[in-house]
Amino acid sequence: MAARWHRRGRAASALALAALLPAAAASEPIAVSGDGIAGQLPGVATGDAARGRAIVANRQLSLCLLCHTGPIPEERFQGNLAPDLRGAGQRWNADELRLRIMDASRFNPSTIMPSYYKTEGLNRVAANYKDKTILTAQQIEDVVAWLQTLKEPVP
C-alpha cells in the first residue's frame, strides 16, 4: 500500500512539475528524479555562484535573507524563520535545491517560502506579476550554484 502511494506521489510530482514551468519552457522535457529536478533547467547557461550569491543577498529581488541566515556578513538583519543557508550544499544536492527553490510547497504545503518559479495555483498575486515567475530559470541555476558551494556546517 505504501509503495503504491509513493508511486502515485512521484507521478503526481511529475505532473505538478509541468505546472511550475512558464509556457515557453513547458515544452522542454524536465526530468524529476526522487525529490529533485535532474540537471539544470533547459535553455540556460551553467549557474554562476557569484551571481547566485548576489541574488540571495538582494532584498528587492529574492528576499531570501528575510527568513534565512546565510554567510553574507555585509547584509545585516538576516532572518531566523527558516533553515540557515550554511551547509545547504552538504544537506541537499543540486537537483533537490533546484526543486526546493522552484516550489518549496512540494516539500511542506504550509511553508511560507515563495515558489520562485511557479505561476499556477497561486493566491493573491498582484496583476503586474500574474503569469510571471519571481526568478528566471537562469537565476534559479545561479542560486543553486552558490548554494552548492556552501558545505560548511552550521556552527
PDB file of N, CA, C and O in Angstrom, residues 73-150:
ATOM      1  N   PRO A  73      28.057  38.284   5.405  1.00  0.00           N
ATOM      2  CA  PRO A  73      28.207  39.134   6.589  1.00  0.00           C
ATOM      3  C   PRO A  73      27.902  40.610   6.356  1.00  0.00           C
ATOM      4  O   PRO A  73      27.544  41.316   7.304  1.00  0.00           O
ATOM      5  N   GLU A  74      28.017  41.080   5.125  1.00  0.00           N
ATOM      6  CA  GLU A  74      27.748  42.501   4.873  1.00  0.00           C
ATOM      7  C   GLU A  74      26.254  42.833   4.925  1.00  0.00           C
ATOM      8  O   GLU A  74      25.872  44.000   5.015  1.00  0.00           O
ATOM      9  N   GLU A  75      25.398  41.823   4.886  1.00  0.00           N
ATOM     10  CA  GLU A  75      23.955  42.048   4.975  1.00  0.00           C
ATOM     11  C   GLU A  75      23.511  41.866   6.424  1.00  0.00           C
ATOM     12  O   GLU A  75      23.627  40.789   6.991  1.00  0.00           O
ATOM     13  N   ARG A  76      23.000  42.938   6.985  1.00  0.00           N
ATOM     14  CA  ARG A  76      22.547  42.913   8.369  1.00  0.00           C
ATOM     15  C   ARG A  76      21.103  42.427   8.448  1.00  0.00           C
ATOM     16  O   ARG A  76      20.400  42.399   7.455  1.00  0.00           O
ATOM     17  N   PHE A  77      20.676  42.103   9.618  1.00  0.00           N
ATOM     18  CA  PHE A  77      19.283  41.745   9.908  1.00  0.00           C
ATOM     19  C   PHE A  77      18.802  40.570   9.059  1.00  0.00           C
ATOM     20  O   PHE A  77      17.802  40.661   8.360  1.00  0.00           O
ATOM     21  N   GLN A  78      19.515  39.476   9.147  1.00  0.00           N
ATOM     22  CA  GLN A  78      19.104  38.272   8.439  1.00  0.00           C
ATOM     23  C   GLN A  78      18.083  37.508   9.278  1.00  0.00           C
ATOM     24  O   GLN A  78      18.075  37.592  10.504  1.00  0.00           O
ATOM     25  N   GLY A  79      17.236  36.758   8.598  1.00  0.00           N
ATOM     26  CA  GLY A  79      16.136  36.072   9.258  1.00  0.00           C
ATOM     27  C   GLY A  79      16.533  34.833  10.030  1.00  0.00           C
ATOM     28  O   GLY A  79      17.634  34.310   9.878  1.00  0.00           O
ATOM     29  N   ASN A  80      15.604  34.379  10.849  1.00  0.00           N
ATOM     30  CA  ASN A  80      15.819  33.143  11.603  1.00  0.00           C
ATOM     31  C   ASN A  80      14.565  32.266  11.594  1.00  0.00           C
ATOM     32  O   ASN A  80      14.390  31.414  12.448  1.00  0.00           O
ATOM     33  N   LEU A  81      13.702  32.476  10.605  1.00  0.00           N
ATOM     34  CA  LEU A  81      12.469  31.688  10.497  1.00  0.00           C
ATOM     35  C   LEU A  81      12.671  30.385   9.729  1.00  0.00           C
ATOM     36  O   LEU A  81      11.883  29.457   9.854  1.00  0.00           O
ATOM     37  N   ALA A  82      13.696  30.346   8.904  1.00  0.00           N
ATOM     38  CA  ALA A  82      13.928  29.208   8.004  1.00  0.00           C
ATOM     39  C   ALA A  82      15.339  28.676   8.239  1.00  0.00           C
ATOM     40  O   ALA A  82      16.146  29.312   8.911  1.00  0.00           O
ATOM     41  N   PRO A  83      15.659  27.527   7.660  1.00  0.00           N
ATOM     42  CA  PRO A  83      16.997  26.955   7.877  1.00  0.00           C
ATOM     43  C   PRO A  83      18.122  27.895   7.457  1.00  0.00           C
ATOM     44  O   PRO A  83      17.991  28.655   6.498  1.00  0.00           O
ATOM     45  N   ASP A  84      19.214  27.830   8.197  1.00  0.00           N
ATOM     46  CA  ASP A  84      20.429  28.561   7.860  1.00  0.00           C
ATOM     47  C   ASP A  84      20.926  28.038   6.517  1.00  0.00           C
ATOM     48  O   ASP A  84      20.919  26.840   6.266  1.00  0.00           O
ATOM     49  N   LEU A  85      21.338  28.928   5.644  1.00  0.00           N
ATOM     50  CA  LEU A  85      21.811  28.510   4.325  1.00  0.00           C
ATOM     51  C   LEU A  85      23.185  27.854   4.384  1.00  0.00           C
ATOM     52  O   LEU A  85      23.537  27.098   3.472  1.00  0.00           O
ATOM     53  N   ARG A  86      23.946  28.136   5.460  1.00  0.00           N
ATOM     54  CA  ARG A  86      25.240  27.469   5.590  1.00  0.00           C
ATOM     55  C   ARG A  86      25.026  25.963   5.627  1.00  0.00           C
ATOM     56  O   ARG A  86      24.138  25.478   6.314  1.00  0.00           O
ATOM     57  N   GLY A  87      25.816  25.252   4.879  1.00  0.00           N
ATOM     58  CA  GLY A  87      25.706  23.804   4.823  1.00  0.00           C
ATOM     59  C   GLY A  87      24.672  23.302   3.836  1.00  0.00           C
ATOM     60  O   GLY A  87      24.463  22.089   3.725  1.00  0.00           O
ATOM     61  N   ALA A  88      24.009  24.199   3.115  1.00  0.00           N
ATOM     62  CA  ALA A  88      22.970  23.772   2.157  1.00  0.00           C
ATOM     63  C   ALA A  88      23.535  22.822   1.112  1.00  0.00           C
ATOM     64  O   ALA A  88      22.882  21.852   0.737  1.00  0.00           O
ATOM     65  N   GLY A  89      24.746  23.072   0.650  1.00  0.00           N
ATOM     66  CA  GLY A  89      25.372  22.219  -0.348  1.00  0.00           C
ATOM     67  C   GLY A  89      25.757  20.864   0.189  1.00  0.00           C
ATOM     68  O   GLY A  89      26.009  19.927  -0.572  1.00  0.00           O
ATOM     69  N   GLN A  90      25.800  20.752   1.492  1.00  0.00           N
ATOM     70  CA  GLN A  90      26.090  19.463   2.142  1.00  0.00           C
ATOM     71  C   GLN A  90      24.788  18.705   2.405  1.00  0.00           C
ATOM     72  O   GLN A  90      24.744  17.488   2.312  1.00  0.00           O
ATOM     73  N   ARG A  91      23.722  19.432   2.738  1.00  0.00           N
ATOM     74  CA  ARG A  91      22.446  18.798   3.079  1.00  0.00           C
ATOM     75  C   ARG A  91      21.665  18.323   1.859  1.00  0.00           C
ATOM     76  O   ARG A  91      20.940  17.335   1.925  1.00  0.00           O
ATOM     77  N   TRP A  92      21.765  19.076   0.743  1.00  0.00           N
ATOM     78  CA  TRP A  92      20.977  18.766  -0.448  1.00  0.00           C
ATOM     79  C   TRP A  92      21.860  18.807  -1.683  1.00  0.00           C
ATOM     80  O   TRP A  92      22.778  19.614  -1.774  1.00  0.00           O
ATOM     81  N   ASN A  93      21.557  17.974  -2.670  1.00  0.00           N
ATOM     82  CA  ASN A  93      22.283  18.050  -3.935  1.00  0.00           C
ATOM     83  C   ASN A  93      21.636  19.117  -4.821  1.00  0.00           C
ATOM     84  O   ASN A  93      20.585  19.676  -4.464  1.00  0.00           O
ATOM     85  N   ALA A  94      22.237  19.396  -5.944  1.00  0.00           N
ATOM     86  CA  ALA A  94      21.753  20.459  -6.832  1.00  0.00           C
ATOM     87  C   ALA A  94      20.323  20.200  -7.292  1.00  0.00           C
ATOM     88  O   ALA A  94      19.510  21.129  -7.367  1.00  0.00           O
ATOM     89  N   ASP A  95      19.995  18.951  -7.606  1.00  0.00           N
ATOM     90  CA  ASP A  95      18.648  18.620  -8.073  1.00  0.00           C
ATOM     91  C   ASP A  95      17.600  18.930  -7.007  1.00  0.00           C
ATOM     92  O   ASP A  95      16.535  19.472  -7.299  1.00  0.00           O
ATOM     93  N   GLU A  96      17.913  18.594  -5.754  1.00  0.00           N
ATOM     94  CA  GLU A  96      16.986  18.853  -4.655  1.00  0.00           C
ATOM     95  C   GLU A  96      16.860  20.349  -4.383  1.00  0.00           C
ATOM     96  O   GLU A  96      15.754  20.862  -4.163  1.00  0.00           O
ATOM     97  N   LEU A  97      17.971  21.051  -4.406  1.00  0.00           N
ATOM     98  CA  LEU A  97      17.937  22.504  -4.190  1.00  0.00           C
ATOM     99  C   LEU A  97      17.101  23.187  -5.268  1.00  0.00           C
ATOM    100  O   LEU A  97      16.309  24.088  -4.980  1.00  0.00           O
ATOM    101  N   ARG A  98      17.290  22.776  -6.496  1.00  0.00           N
ATOM    102  CA  ARG A  98      16.569  23.374  -7.625  1.00  0.00           C
ATOM    103  C   ARG A  98      15.062  23.288  -7.399  1.00  0.00           C
ATOM    104  O   ARG A  98      14.338  24.269  -7.533  1.00  0.00           O
ATOM    105  N   LEU A  99      14.575  22.117  -7.038  1.00  0.00           N
ATOM    106  CA  LEU A  99      13.140  21.942  -6.834  1.00  0.00           C
ATOM    107  C   LEU A  99      12.660  22.685  -5.594  1.00  0.00           C
ATOM    108  O   LEU A  99      11.574  23.265  -5.594  1.00  0.00           O
ATOM    109  N   ARG A 100      13.461  22.711  -4.538  1.00  0.00           N
ATOM    110  CA  ARG A 100      13.078  23.446  -3.332  1.00  0.00           C
ATOM    111  C   ARG A 100      12.916  24.939  -3.608  1.00  0.00           C
ATOM    112  O   ARG A 100      12.021  25.583  -3.073  1.00  0.00           O
ATOM    113  N   ILE A 101      13.785  25.481  -4.445  1.00  0.00           N
ATOM    114  CA  ILE A 101      13.688  26.904  -4.778  1.00  0.00           C
ATOM    115  C   ILE A 101      12.503  27.147  -5.702  1.00  0.00           C
ATOM    116  O   ILE A 101      11.760  28.109  -5.532  1.00  0.00           O
ATOM    117  N   MET A 102      12.323  26.270  -6.656  1.00  0.00           N
ATOM    118  CA  MET A 102      11.228  26.443  -7.610  1.00  0.00           C
ATOM    119  C   MET A 102       9.872  26.383  -6.924  1.00  0.00           C
ATOM    120  O   MET A 102       8.998  27.187  -7.227  1.00  0.00           O
ATOM    121  N   ASP A 103       9.697  25.426  -6.001  1.00  0.00           N
ATOM    122  CA  ASP A 103       8.401  25.267  -5.339  1.00  0.00           C
ATOM    123  C   ASP A 103       8.563  24.523  -4.019  1.00  0.00           C
ATOM    124  O   ASP A 103       8.395  23.301  -3.957  1.00  0.00           O
ATOM    125  N   ALA A 104       8.869  25.243  -2.969  1.00  0.00           N
ATOM    126  CA  ALA A 104       9.082  24.641  -1.648  1.00  0.00           C
ATOM    127  C   ALA A 104       7.819  23.992  -1.095  1.00  0.00           C
ATOM    128  O   ALA A 104       7.901  23.104  -0.247  1.00  0.00           O
ATOM    129  N   SER A 105       6.658  24.390  -1.574  1.00  0.00           N
ATOM    130  CA  SER A 105       5.416  23.814  -1.061  1.00  0.00           C
ATOM    131  C   SER A 105       5.280  22.336  -1.414  1.00  0.00           C
ATOM    132  O   SER A 105       4.472  21.629  -0.816  1.00  0.00           O
ATOM    133  N   ARG A 106       6.063  21.837  -2.328  1.00  0.00           N
ATOM    134  CA  ARG A 106       6.050  20.401  -2.648  1.00  0.00           C
ATOM    135  C   ARG A 106       6.606  19.579  -1.489  1.00  0.00           C
ATOM    136  O   ARG A 106       6.295  18.412  -1.357  1.00  0.00           O
ATOM    137  N   PHE A 107       7.420  20.192  -0.649  1.00  0.00           N
ATOM    138  CA  PHE A 107       8.004  19.504   0.492  1.00  0.00           C
ATOM    139  C   PHE A 107       7.264  19.824   1.779  1.00  0.00           C
ATOM    140  O   PHE A 107       7.243  19.027   2.697  1.00  0.00           O
ATOM    141  N   ASN A 108       6.705  21.016   1.854  1.00  0.00           N
ATOM    142  CA  ASN A 108       5.957  21.440   3.035  1.00  0.00           C
ATOM    143  C   ASN A 108       4.799  22.311   2.555  1.00  0.00           C
ATOM    144  O   ASN A 108       4.991  23.497   2.265  1.00  0.00           O
ATOM    145  N   PRO A 109       3.600  21.751   2.465  1.00  0.00           N
ATOM    146  CA  PRO A 109       2.457  22.523   1.959  1.00  0.00           C
ATOM    147  C   PRO A 109       2.150  23.776   2.774  1.00  0.00           C
ATOM    148  O   PRO A 109       1.516  24.696   2.269  1.00  0.00           O
ATOM    149  N   SER A 110       2.633  23.847   4.017  1.00  0.00           N
ATOM    150  CA  SER A 110       2.366  25.004   4.869  1.00  0.00           C
ATOM    151  C   SER A 110       3.507  26.015   4.864  1.00  0.00           C
ATOM    152  O   SER A 110       3.485  26.966   5.642  1.00  0.00           O
ATOM    153  N   THR A 111       4.476  25.839   4.009  1.00  0.00           N
ATOM    154  CA  THR A 111       5.636  26.727   4.004  1.00  0.00           C
ATOM    155  C   THR A 111       5.240  28.170   3.692  1.00  0.00           C
ATOM    156  O   THR A 111       4.257  28.408   2.986  1.00  0.00           O
ATOM    157  N   ILE A 112       6.013  29.095   4.214  1.00  0.00           N
ATOM    158  CA  ILE A 112       5.818  30.500   3.863  1.00  0.00           C
ATOM    159  C   ILE A 112       6.809  30.922   2.775  1.00  0.00           C
ATOM    160  O   ILE A 112       6.757  32.043   2.298  1.00  0.00           O
ATOM    161  N   MET A 113       7.680  29.998   2.373  1.00  0.00           N
ATOM    162  CA  MET A 113       8.645  30.310   1.319  1.00  0.00           C
ATOM    163  C   MET A 113       7.915  30.451  -0.014  1.00  0.00           C
ATOM    164  O   MET A 113       7.116  29.596  -0.389  1.00  0.00           O
ATOM    165  N   PRO A 114       8.204  31.516  -0.743  1.00  0.00           N
ATOM    166  CA  PRO A 114       7.554  31.676  -2.047  1.00  0.00           C
ATOM    167  C   PRO A 114       8.020  30.616  -3.032  1.00  0.00           C
ATOM    168  O   PRO A 114       9.120  30.088  -2.917  1.00  0.00           O
ATOM    169  N   SER A 115       7.181  30.322  -3.988  1.00  0.00           N
ATOM    170  CA  SER A 115       7.550  29.443  -5.096  1.00  0.00           C
ATOM    171  C   SER A 115       8.174  30.331  -6.156  1.00  0.00           C
ATOM    172  O   SER A 115       7.477  31.066  -6.852  1.00  0.00           O
ATOM    173  N   TYR A 116       9.479  30.290  -6.279  1.00  0.00           N
ATOM    174  CA  TYR A 116      10.204  31.232  -7.112  1.00  0.00           C
ATOM    175  C   TYR A 116      10.078  30.980  -8.609  1.00  0.00           C
ATOM    176  O   TYR A 116      10.440  31.829  -9.416  1.00  0.00           O
ATOM    177  N   TYR A 117       9.550  29.810  -8.989  1.00  0.00           N
ATOM    178  CA  TYR A 117       9.447  29.502 -10.417  1.00  0.00           C
ATOM    179  C   TYR A 117       8.120  28.816 -10.712  1.00  0.00           C
ATOM    180  O   TYR A 117       8.044  27.830 -11.405  1.00  0.00           O
ATOM    181  N   LYS A 118       7.074  29.347 -10.129  1.00  0.00           N
ATOM    182  CA  LYS A 118       5.742  28.777 -10.295  1.00  0.00           C
ATOM    183  C   LYS A 118       4.789  29.895 -10.677  1.00  0.00           C
ATOM    184  O   LYS A 118       4.898  31.008 -10.154  1.00  0.00           O
ATOM    185  N   THR A 119       3.871  29.600 -11.584  1.00  0.00           N
ATOM    186  CA  THR A 119       2.901  30.614 -11.991  1.00  0.00           C
ATOM    187  C   THR A 119       1.465  30.154 -11.803  1.00  0.00           C
ATOM    188  O   THR A 119       0.553  30.967 -11.872  1.00  0.00           O
ATOM    189  N   GLU A 120       1.248  28.880 -11.572  1.00  0.00           N
ATOM    190  CA  GLU A 120      -0.106  28.331 -11.443  1.00  0.00           C
ATOM    191  C   GLU A 120      -0.420  28.025  -9.981  1.00  0.00           C
ATOM    192  O   GLU A 120       0.459  27.681  -9.212  1.00  0.00           O
ATOM    193  N   GLY A 121      -1.702  28.134  -9.635  1.00  0.00           N
ATOM    194  CA  GLY A 121      -2.149  27.733  -8.304  1.00  0.00           C
ATOM    195  C   GLY A 121      -1.741  28.690  -7.202  1.00  0.00           C
ATOM    196  O   GLY A 121      -1.721  28.294  -6.035  1.00  0.00           O
ATOM    197  N   LEU A 122      -1.426  29.922  -7.536  1.00  0.00           N
ATOM    198  CA  LEU A 122      -1.027  30.904  -6.527  1.00  0.00           C
ATOM    199  C   LEU A 122      -2.232  31.743  -6.124  1.00  0.00           C
ATOM    200  O   LEU A 122      -3.174  31.918  -6.896  1.00  0.00           O
ATOM    201  N   ASN A 123      -2.196  32.284  -4.925  1.00  0.00           N
ATOM    202  CA  ASN A 123      -3.285  33.123  -4.420  1.00  0.00           C
ATOM    203  C   ASN A 123      -2.816  34.554  -4.254  1.00  0.00           C
ATOM    204  O   ASN A 123      -1.660  34.800  -3.922  1.00  0.00           O
ATOM    205  N   ARG A 124      -3.714  35.484  -4.487  1.00  0.00           N
ATOM    206  CA  ARG A 124      -3.486  36.905  -4.226  1.00  0.00           C
ATOM    207  C   ARG A 124      -2.224  37.430  -4.909  1.00  0.00           C
ATOM    208  O   ARG A 124      -1.387  38.057  -4.282  1.00  0.00           O
ATOM    209  N   VAL A 125      -2.117  37.210  -6.201  1.00  0.00           N
ATOM    210  CA  VAL A 125      -0.979  37.678  -6.982  1.00  0.00           C
ATOM    211  C   VAL A 125      -1.338  39.034  -7.581  1.00  0.00           C
ATOM    212  O   VAL A 125      -2.398  39.191  -8.198  1.00  0.00           O
ATOM    213  N   ALA A 126      -0.459  40.014  -7.404  1.00  0.00           N
ATOM    214  CA  ALA A 126      -0.684  41.342  -7.977  1.00  0.00           C
ATOM    215  C   ALA A 126      -0.777  41.228  -9.499  1.00  0.00           C
ATOM    216  O   ALA A 126      -0.096  40.395 -10.119  1.00  0.00           O
ATOM    217  N   ALA A 127      -1.584  42.055 -10.096  1.00  0.00           N
ATOM    218  CA  ALA A 127      -1.843  41.983 -11.542  1.00  0.00           C
ATOM    219  C   ALA A 127      -0.563  42.051 -12.373  1.00  0.00           C
ATOM    220  O   ALA A 127      -0.421  41.327 -13.360  1.00  0.00           O
ATOM    221  N   ASN A 128       0.391  42.892 -11.972  1.00  0.00           N
ATOM    222  CA  ASN A 128       1.616  43.011 -12.757  1.00  0.00           C
ATOM    223  C   ASN A 128       2.561  41.827 -12.595  1.00  0.00           C
ATOM    224  O   ASN A 128       3.561  41.731 -13.295  1.00  0.00           O
ATOM    225  N   TYR A 129       2.266  40.892 -11.685  1.00  0.00           N
ATOM    226  CA  TYR A 129       3.073  39.685 -11.510  1.00  0.00           C
ATOM    227  C   TYR A 129       2.354  38.427 -12.011  1.00  0.00           C
ATOM    228  O   TYR A 129       2.917  37.342 -11.976  1.00  0.00           O
ATOM    229  N   LYS A 130       1.118  38.576 -12.484  1.00  0.00           N
ATOM    230  CA  LYS A 130       0.353  37.420 -12.961  1.00  0.00           C
ATOM    231  C   LYS A 130       1.088  36.749 -14.118  1.00  0.00           C
ATOM    232  O   LYS A 130       1.580  37.412 -15.020  1.00  0.00           O
ATOM    233  N   ASP A 131       1.179  35.443 -14.051  1.00  0.00           N
ATOM    234  CA  ASP A 131       1.830  34.610 -15.079  1.00  0.00           C
ATOM    235  C   ASP A 131       3.322  34.879 -15.219  1.00  0.00           C
ATOM    236  O   ASP A 131       3.910  34.580 -16.256  1.00  0.00           O
ATOM    237  N   LYS A 132       3.932  35.435 -14.188  1.00  0.00           N
ATOM    238  CA  LYS A 132       5.375  35.671 -14.190  1.00  0.00           C
ATOM    239  C   LYS A 132       5.998  34.945 -13.004  1.00  0.00           C
ATOM    240  O   LYS A 132       5.410  34.885 -11.929  1.00  0.00           O
ATOM    241  N   THR A 133       7.193  34.432 -13.198  1.00  0.00           N
ATOM    242  CA  THR A 133       7.916  33.802 -12.094  1.00  0.00           C
ATOM    243  C   THR A 133       8.680  34.879 -11.334  1.00  0.00           C
ATOM    244  O   THR A 133       8.976  35.950 -11.877  1.00  0.00           O
ATOM    245  N   ILE A 134       9.007  34.605 -10.080  1.00  0.00           N
ATOM    246  CA  ILE A 134       9.790  35.554  -9.289  1.00  0.00           C
ATOM    247  C   ILE A 134      11.219  35.605  -9.818  1.00  0.00           C
ATOM    248  O   ILE A 134      11.779  36.682 -10.003  1.00  0.00           O
ATOM    249  N   LEU A 135      11.800  34.443 -10.045  1.00  0.00           N
ATOM    250  CA  LEU A 135      13.152  34.354 -10.598  1.00  0.00           C
ATOM    251  C   LEU A 135      13.091  33.685 -11.966  1.00  0.00           C
ATOM    252  O   LEU A 135      12.215  32.855 -12.219  1.00  0.00           O
ATOM    253  N   THR A 136      14.039  34.016 -12.813  1.00  0.00           N
ATOM    254  CA  THR A 136      14.143  33.357 -14.113  1.00  0.00           C
ATOM    255  C   THR A 136      14.824  32.006 -13.937  1.00  0.00           C
ATOM    256  O   THR A 136      15.426  31.725 -12.893  1.00  0.00           O
ATOM    257  N   ALA A 137      14.776  31.192 -14.969  1.00  0.00           N
ATOM    258  CA  ALA A 137      15.455  29.900 -14.933  1.00  0.00           C
ATOM    259  C   ALA A 137      16.953  30.093 -14.693  1.00  0.00           C
ATOM    260  O   ALA A 137      17.566  29.343 -13.925  1.00  0.00           O
ATOM    261  N   GLN A 138      17.542  31.098 -15.329  1.00  0.00           N
ATOM    262  CA  GLN A 138      18.973  31.353 -15.138  1.00  0.00           C
ATOM    263  C   GLN A 138      19.270  31.752 -13.700  1.00  0.00           C
ATOM    264  O   GLN A 138      20.245  31.300 -13.106  1.00  0.00           O
ATOM    265  N   GLN A 139      18.427  32.580 -13.116  1.00  0.00           N
ATOM    266  CA  GLN A 139      18.632  32.982 -11.733  1.00  0.00           C
ATOM    267  C   GLN A 139      18.494  31.796 -10.782  1.00  0.00           C
ATOM    268  O   GLN A 139      19.249  31.692  -9.805  1.00  0.00           O
ATOM    269  N   ILE A 140      17.563  30.886 -11.070  1.00  0.00           N
ATOM    270  CA  ILE A 140      17.432  29.670 -10.258  1.00  0.00           C
ATOM    271  C   ILE A 140      18.744  28.894 -10.307  1.00  0.00           C
ATOM    272  O   ILE A 140      19.281  28.473  -9.277  1.00  0.00           O
ATOM    273  N   GLU A 141      19.285  28.710 -11.500  1.00  0.00           N
ATOM    274  CA  GLU A 141      20.543  27.960 -11.651  1.00  0.00           C
ATOM    275  C   GLU A 141      21.702  28.668 -10.944  1.00  0.00           C
ATOM    276  O   GLU A 141      22.569  28.016 -10.372  1.00  0.00           O
ATOM    277  N   ASP A 142      21.724  29.988 -10.981  1.00  0.00           N
ATOM    278  CA  ASP A 142      22.776  30.734 -10.298  1.00  0.00           C
ATOM    279  C   ASP A 142      22.691  30.548  -8.787  1.00  0.00           C
ATOM    280  O   ASP A 142      23.707  30.315  -8.119  1.00  0.00           O
ATOM    281  N   VAL A 143      21.489  30.609  -8.230  1.00  0.00           N
ATOM    282  CA  VAL A 143      21.310  30.415  -6.787  1.00  0.00           C
ATOM    283  C   VAL A 143      21.700  28.986  -6.403  1.00  0.00           C
ATOM    284  O   VAL A 143      22.394  28.773  -5.397  1.00  0.00           O
ATOM    285  N   VAL A 144      21.305  28.014  -7.211  1.00  0.00           N
ATOM    286  CA  VAL A 144      21.675  26.623  -6.936  1.00  0.00           C
ATOM    287  C   VAL A 144      23.202  26.482  -6.932  1.00  0.00           C
ATOM    288  O   VAL A 144      23.774  25.839  -6.055  1.00  0.00           O
ATOM    289  N   ALA A 145      23.865  27.121  -7.910  1.00  0.00           N
ATOM    290  CA  ALA A 145      25.331  27.038  -7.985  1.00  0.00           C
ATOM    291  C   ALA A 145      25.966  27.600  -6.715  1.00  0.00           C
ATOM    292  O   ALA A 145      26.914  27.025  -6.177  1.00  0.00           O
ATOM    293  N   TRP A 146      25.450  28.722  -6.211  1.00  0.00           N
ATOM    294  CA  TRP A 146      26.013  29.293  -4.993  1.00  0.00           C
ATOM    295  C   TRP A 146      25.727  28.411  -3.782  1.00  0.00           C
ATOM    296  O   TRP A 146      26.621  28.132  -2.971  1.00  0.00           O
ATOM    297  N   LEU A 147      24.490  27.950  -3.650  1.00  0.00           N
ATOM    298  CA  LEU A 147      24.149  27.112  -2.501  1.00  0.00           C
ATOM    299  C   LEU A 147      24.980  25.835  -2.485  1.00  0.00           C
ATOM    300  O   LEU A 147      25.320  25.331  -1.410  1.00  0.00           O
ATOM    301  N   GLN A 148      25.343  25.322  -3.640  1.00  0.00           N
ATOM    302  CA  GLN A 148      26.167  24.115  -3.712  1.00  0.00           C
ATOM    303  C   GLN A 148      27.575  24.350  -3.167  1.00  0.00           C
ATOM    304  O   GLN A 148      28.235  23.403  -2.767  1.00  0.00           O
ATOM    305  N   THR A 149      28.019  25.602  -3.134  1.00  0.00           N
ATOM    306  CA  THR A 149      29.348  25.900  -2.590  1.00  0.00           C
ATOM    307  C   THR A 149      29.338  25.933  -1.067  1.00  0.00           C
ATOM    308  O   THR A 149      30.400  25.926  -0.447  1.00  0.00           O
ATOM    309  N   LEU A 150      28.174  25.968  -0.460  1.00  0.00           N
ATOM    310  CA  LEU A 150      28.051  26.119   0.995  1.00  0.00           C
ATOM    311  C   LEU A 150      28.085  24.750   1.662  1.00  0.00           C
ATOM    312  O   LEU A 150      27.065  24.119   1.910  1.00  0.00           O
TER     313      LEU A 150
END
